[in-house]
PDB file of C-alpha atoms in Angstrom:
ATOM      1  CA  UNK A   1      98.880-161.052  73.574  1.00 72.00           C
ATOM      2  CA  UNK A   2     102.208-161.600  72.107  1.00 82.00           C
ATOM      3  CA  UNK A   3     104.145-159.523  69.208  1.00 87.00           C
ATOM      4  CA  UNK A   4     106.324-159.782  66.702  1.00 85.00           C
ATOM      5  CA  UNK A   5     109.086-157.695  66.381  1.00 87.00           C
ATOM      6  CA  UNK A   6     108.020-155.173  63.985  1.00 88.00           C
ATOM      7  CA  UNK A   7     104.447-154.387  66.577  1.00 91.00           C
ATOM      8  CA  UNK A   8     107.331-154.726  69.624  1.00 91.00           C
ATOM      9  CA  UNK A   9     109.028-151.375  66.941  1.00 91.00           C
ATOM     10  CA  UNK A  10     106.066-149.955  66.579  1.00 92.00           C
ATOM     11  CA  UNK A  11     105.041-150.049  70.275  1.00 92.00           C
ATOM     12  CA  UNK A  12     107.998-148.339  70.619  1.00 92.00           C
ATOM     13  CA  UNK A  13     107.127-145.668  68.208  1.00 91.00           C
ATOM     14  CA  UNK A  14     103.960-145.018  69.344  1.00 92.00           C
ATOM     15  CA  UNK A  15     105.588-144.551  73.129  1.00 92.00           C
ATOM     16  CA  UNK A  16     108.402-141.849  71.905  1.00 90.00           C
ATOM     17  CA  UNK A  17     110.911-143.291  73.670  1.00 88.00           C
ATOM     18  CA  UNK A  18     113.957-141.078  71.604  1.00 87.00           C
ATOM     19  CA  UNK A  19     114.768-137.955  71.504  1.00 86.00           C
ATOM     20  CA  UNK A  20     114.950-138.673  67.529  1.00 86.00           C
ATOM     21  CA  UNK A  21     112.211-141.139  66.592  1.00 85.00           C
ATOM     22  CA  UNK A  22     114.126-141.387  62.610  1.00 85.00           C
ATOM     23  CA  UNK A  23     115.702-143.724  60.988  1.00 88.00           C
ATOM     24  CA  UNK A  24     114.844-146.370  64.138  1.00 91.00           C
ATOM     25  CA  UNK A  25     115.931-149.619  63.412  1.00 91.00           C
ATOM     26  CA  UNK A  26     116.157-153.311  65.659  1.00 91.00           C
ATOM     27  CA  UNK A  27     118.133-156.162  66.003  1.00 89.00           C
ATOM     28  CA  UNK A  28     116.571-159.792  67.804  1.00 88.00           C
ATOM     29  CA  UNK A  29     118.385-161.242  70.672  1.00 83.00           C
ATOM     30  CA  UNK A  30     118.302-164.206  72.462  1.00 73.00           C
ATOM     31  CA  UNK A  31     115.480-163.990  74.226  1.00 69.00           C
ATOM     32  CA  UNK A  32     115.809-167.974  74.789  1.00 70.00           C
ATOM     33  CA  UNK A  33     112.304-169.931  74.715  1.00 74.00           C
ATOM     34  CA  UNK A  34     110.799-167.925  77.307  1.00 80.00           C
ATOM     35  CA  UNK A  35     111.106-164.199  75.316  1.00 83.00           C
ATOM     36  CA  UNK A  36     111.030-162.400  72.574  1.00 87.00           C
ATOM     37  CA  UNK A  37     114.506-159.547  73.256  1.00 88.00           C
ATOM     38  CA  UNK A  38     115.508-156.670  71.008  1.00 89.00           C
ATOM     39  CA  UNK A  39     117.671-154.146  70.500  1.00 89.00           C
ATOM     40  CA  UNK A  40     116.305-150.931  69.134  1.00 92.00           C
ATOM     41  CA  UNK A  41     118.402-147.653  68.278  1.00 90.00           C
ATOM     42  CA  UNK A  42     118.493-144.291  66.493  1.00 89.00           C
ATOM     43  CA  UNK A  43     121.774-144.356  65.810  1.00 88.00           C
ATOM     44  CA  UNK A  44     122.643-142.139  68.717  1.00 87.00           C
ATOM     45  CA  UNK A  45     120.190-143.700  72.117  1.00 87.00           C
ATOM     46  CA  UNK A  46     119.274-147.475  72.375  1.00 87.00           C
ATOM     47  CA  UNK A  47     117.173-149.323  74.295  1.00 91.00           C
ATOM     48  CA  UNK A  48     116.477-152.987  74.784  1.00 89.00           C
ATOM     49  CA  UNK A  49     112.655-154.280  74.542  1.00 92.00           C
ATOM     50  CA  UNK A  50     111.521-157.704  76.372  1.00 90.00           C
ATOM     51  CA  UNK A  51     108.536-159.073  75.631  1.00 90.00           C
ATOM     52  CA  UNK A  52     107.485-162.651  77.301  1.00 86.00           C
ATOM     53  CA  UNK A  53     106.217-165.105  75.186  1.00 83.00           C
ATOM     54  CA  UNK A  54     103.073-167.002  76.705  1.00 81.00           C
ATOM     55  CA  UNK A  55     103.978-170.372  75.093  1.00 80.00           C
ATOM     56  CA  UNK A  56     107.306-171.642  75.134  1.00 78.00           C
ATOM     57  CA  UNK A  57     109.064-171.639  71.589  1.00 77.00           C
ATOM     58  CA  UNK A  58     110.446-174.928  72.197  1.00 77.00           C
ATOM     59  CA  UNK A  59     107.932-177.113  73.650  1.00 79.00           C
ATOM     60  CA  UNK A  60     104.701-175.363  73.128  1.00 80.00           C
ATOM     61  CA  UNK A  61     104.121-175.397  76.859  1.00 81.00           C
ATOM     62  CA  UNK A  62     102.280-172.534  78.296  1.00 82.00           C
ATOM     63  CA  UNK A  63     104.073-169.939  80.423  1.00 76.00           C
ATOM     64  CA  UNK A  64     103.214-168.197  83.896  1.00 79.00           C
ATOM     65  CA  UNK A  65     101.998-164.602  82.465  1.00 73.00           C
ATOM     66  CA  UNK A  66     102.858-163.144  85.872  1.00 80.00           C
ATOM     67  CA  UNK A  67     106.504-163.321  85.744  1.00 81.00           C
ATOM     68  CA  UNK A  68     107.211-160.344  83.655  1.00 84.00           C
ATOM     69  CA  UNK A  69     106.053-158.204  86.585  1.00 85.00           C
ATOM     70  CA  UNK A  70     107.838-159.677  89.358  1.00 83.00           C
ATOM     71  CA  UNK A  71     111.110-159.325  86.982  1.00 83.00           C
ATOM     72  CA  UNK A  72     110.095-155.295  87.107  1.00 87.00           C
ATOM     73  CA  UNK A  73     109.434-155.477  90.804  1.00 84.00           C
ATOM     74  CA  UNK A  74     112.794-156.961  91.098  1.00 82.00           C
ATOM     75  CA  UNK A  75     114.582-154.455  88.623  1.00 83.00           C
ATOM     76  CA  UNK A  76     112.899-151.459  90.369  1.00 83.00           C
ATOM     77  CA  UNK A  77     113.864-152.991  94.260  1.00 79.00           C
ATOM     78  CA  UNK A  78     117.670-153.682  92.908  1.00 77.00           C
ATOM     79  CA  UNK A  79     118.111-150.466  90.861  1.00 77.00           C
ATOM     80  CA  UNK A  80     117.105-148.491  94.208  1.00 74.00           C
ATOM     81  CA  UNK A  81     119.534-150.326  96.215  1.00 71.00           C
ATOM     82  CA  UNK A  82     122.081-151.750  93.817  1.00 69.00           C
ATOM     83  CA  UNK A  83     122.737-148.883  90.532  1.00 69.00           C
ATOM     84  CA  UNK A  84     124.424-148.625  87.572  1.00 69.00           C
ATOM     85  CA  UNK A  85     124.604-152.440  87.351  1.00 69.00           C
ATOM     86  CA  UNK A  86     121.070-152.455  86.986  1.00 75.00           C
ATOM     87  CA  UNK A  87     119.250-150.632  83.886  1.00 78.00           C
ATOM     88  CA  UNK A  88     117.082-147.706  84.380  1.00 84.00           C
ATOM     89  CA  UNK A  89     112.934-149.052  83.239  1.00 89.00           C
ATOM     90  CA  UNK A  90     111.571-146.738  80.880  1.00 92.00           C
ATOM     91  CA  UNK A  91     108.124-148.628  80.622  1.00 93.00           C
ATOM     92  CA  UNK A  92     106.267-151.808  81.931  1.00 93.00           C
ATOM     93  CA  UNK A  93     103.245-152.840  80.334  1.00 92.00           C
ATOM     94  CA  UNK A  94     101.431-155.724  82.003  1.00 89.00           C
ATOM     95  CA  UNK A  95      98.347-155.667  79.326  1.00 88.00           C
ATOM     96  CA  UNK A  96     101.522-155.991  76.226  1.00 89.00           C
ATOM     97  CA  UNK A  97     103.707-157.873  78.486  1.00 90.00           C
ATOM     98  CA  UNK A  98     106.101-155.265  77.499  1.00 93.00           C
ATOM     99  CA  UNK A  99     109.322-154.226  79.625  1.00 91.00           C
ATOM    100  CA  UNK A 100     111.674-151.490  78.104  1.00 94.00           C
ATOM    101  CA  UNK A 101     115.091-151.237  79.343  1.00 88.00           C
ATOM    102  CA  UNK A 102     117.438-148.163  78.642  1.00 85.00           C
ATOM    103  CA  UNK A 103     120.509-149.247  77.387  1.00 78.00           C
ATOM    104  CA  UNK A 104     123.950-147.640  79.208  1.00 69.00           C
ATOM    105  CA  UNK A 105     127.179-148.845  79.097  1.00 63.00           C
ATOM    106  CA  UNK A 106     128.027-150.888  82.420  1.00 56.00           C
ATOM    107  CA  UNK A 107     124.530-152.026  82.623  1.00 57.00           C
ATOM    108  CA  UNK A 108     125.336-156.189  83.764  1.00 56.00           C
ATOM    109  CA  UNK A 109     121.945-156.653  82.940  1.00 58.00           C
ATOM    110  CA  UNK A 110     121.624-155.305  79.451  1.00 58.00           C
ATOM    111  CA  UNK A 111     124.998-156.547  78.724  1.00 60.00           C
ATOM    112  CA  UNK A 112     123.727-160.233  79.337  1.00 61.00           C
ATOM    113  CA  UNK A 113     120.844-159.418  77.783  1.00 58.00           C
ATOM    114  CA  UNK A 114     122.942-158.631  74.078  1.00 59.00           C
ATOM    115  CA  UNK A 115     125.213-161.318  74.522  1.00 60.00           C
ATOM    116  CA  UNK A 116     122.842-163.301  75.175  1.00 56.00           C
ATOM    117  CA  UNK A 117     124.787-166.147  77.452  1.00 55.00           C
ATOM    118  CA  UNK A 118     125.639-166.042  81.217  1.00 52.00           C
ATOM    119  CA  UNK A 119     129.274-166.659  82.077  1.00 53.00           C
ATOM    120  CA  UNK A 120     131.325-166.580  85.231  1.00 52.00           C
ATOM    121  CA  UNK A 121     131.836-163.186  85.202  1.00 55.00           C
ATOM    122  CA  UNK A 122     128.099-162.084  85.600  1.00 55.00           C
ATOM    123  CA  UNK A 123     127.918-164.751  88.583  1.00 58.00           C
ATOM    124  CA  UNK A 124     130.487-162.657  90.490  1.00 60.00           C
ATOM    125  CA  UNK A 125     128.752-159.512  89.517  1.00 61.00           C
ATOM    126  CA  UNK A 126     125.185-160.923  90.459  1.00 61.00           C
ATOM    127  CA  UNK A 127     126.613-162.186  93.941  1.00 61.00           C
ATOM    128  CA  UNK A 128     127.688-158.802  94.155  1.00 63.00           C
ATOM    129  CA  UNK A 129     124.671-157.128  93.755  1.00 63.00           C
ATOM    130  CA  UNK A 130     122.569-159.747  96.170  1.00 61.00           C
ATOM    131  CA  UNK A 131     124.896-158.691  99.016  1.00 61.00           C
ATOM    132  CA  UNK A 132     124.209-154.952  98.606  1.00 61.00           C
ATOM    133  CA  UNK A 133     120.918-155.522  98.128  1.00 59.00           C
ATOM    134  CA  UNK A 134     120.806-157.907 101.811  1.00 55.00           C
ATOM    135  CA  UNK A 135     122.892-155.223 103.204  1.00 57.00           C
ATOM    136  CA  UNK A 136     120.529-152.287 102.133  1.00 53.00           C
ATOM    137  CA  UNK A 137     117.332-154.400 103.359  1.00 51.00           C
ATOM    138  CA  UNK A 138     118.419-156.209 106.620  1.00 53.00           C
ATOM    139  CA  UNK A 139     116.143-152.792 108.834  1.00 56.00           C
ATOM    140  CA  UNK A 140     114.427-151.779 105.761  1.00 56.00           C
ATOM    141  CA  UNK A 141     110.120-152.153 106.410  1.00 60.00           C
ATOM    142  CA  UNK A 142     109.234-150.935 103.213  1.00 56.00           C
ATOM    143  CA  UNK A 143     111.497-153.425 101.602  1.00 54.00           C
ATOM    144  CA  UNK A 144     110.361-156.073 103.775  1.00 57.00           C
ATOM    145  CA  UNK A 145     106.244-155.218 102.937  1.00 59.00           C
ATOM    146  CA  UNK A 146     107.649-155.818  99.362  1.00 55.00           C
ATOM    147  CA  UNK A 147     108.997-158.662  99.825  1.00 54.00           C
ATOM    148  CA  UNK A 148     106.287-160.339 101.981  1.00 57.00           C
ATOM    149  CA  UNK A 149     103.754-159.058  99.366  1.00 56.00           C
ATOM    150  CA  UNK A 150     102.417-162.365  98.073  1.00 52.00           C
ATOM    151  CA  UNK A 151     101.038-160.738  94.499  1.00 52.00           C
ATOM    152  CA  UNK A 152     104.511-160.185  93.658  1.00 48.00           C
ATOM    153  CA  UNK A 153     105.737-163.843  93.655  1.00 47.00           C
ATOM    154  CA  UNK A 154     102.441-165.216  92.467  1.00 47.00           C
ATOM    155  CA  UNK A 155     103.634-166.892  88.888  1.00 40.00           C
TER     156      UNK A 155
END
């Protein structure tokens, strides 16, 4: 079921994500055609809200509903292996097709997600994070299971 922004606040809301739920307010990013990005704050904590859209906005054309939870699969594998370059998940909700991101500084991920454009500078940084991530997993089973779990990469 997709949302507009102000049900993406409220879900927020009703979640009690801050510390401080007053005076909340949001901003849209780019989300591109595929999603539907914002930023929501307090003034004091933020967080960043992506919610897949299950029709494209530019051509109408309908949109695998699966890949919001192989993008959390992905975020939880790198941020085990990988860090501060990769934001913490504070929620994943497959039924709202809901992901919410804390917001730090340093996070590559939420950075790109607020600017919303990719530049040479996030290549290096991704390259980076794909060879700690191969280094970490080379012996690791568990990783391996993951990866060779075929409900993860079905789209």
């Amino acid at each position: 079921m997709e949302k507009d922004s102000g049900q993406l606040l409220d879900y927020v809301k009703e979640k009690n994500f801050f510390k401080n739920m007053t005076n909340l307010s949001y901003r849209e990013l780019n989300g591109g055609a595929l999603n539907r990005v914002l930023a929501i704050t307090n003034g004091e904590e933020n967080l960043i809200v992506k919610h897949i859209l299950l029709k494209s906005k530019d051509s109408g054309i309908s949109l695998p509903v699966n890949r919001l939870k192989n993008e959390y699969f992905a975020l939880i594998l790198a941020k085990d292996y990988v860090g501060n370059s990769i934001p913490n998940v504070l929620d994943y909700n497959e039924d709202n097709k809901v992901l919410i991101l804390e917001e730090k500084k340093g996070d590559l991920l939420v950075n790109v997600l607020r600017k919303g454009d990719i530049n040479r500078e996030i290549g290096e940084q991704l390259a980076n994070i794909l060879i700690k991530l191969h280094e970490s997993s080379k012996n690791n089973k568990a990783i391996q299971l993951l990866i060779n779990n075929e409900d993860m990469w079905n789209l």
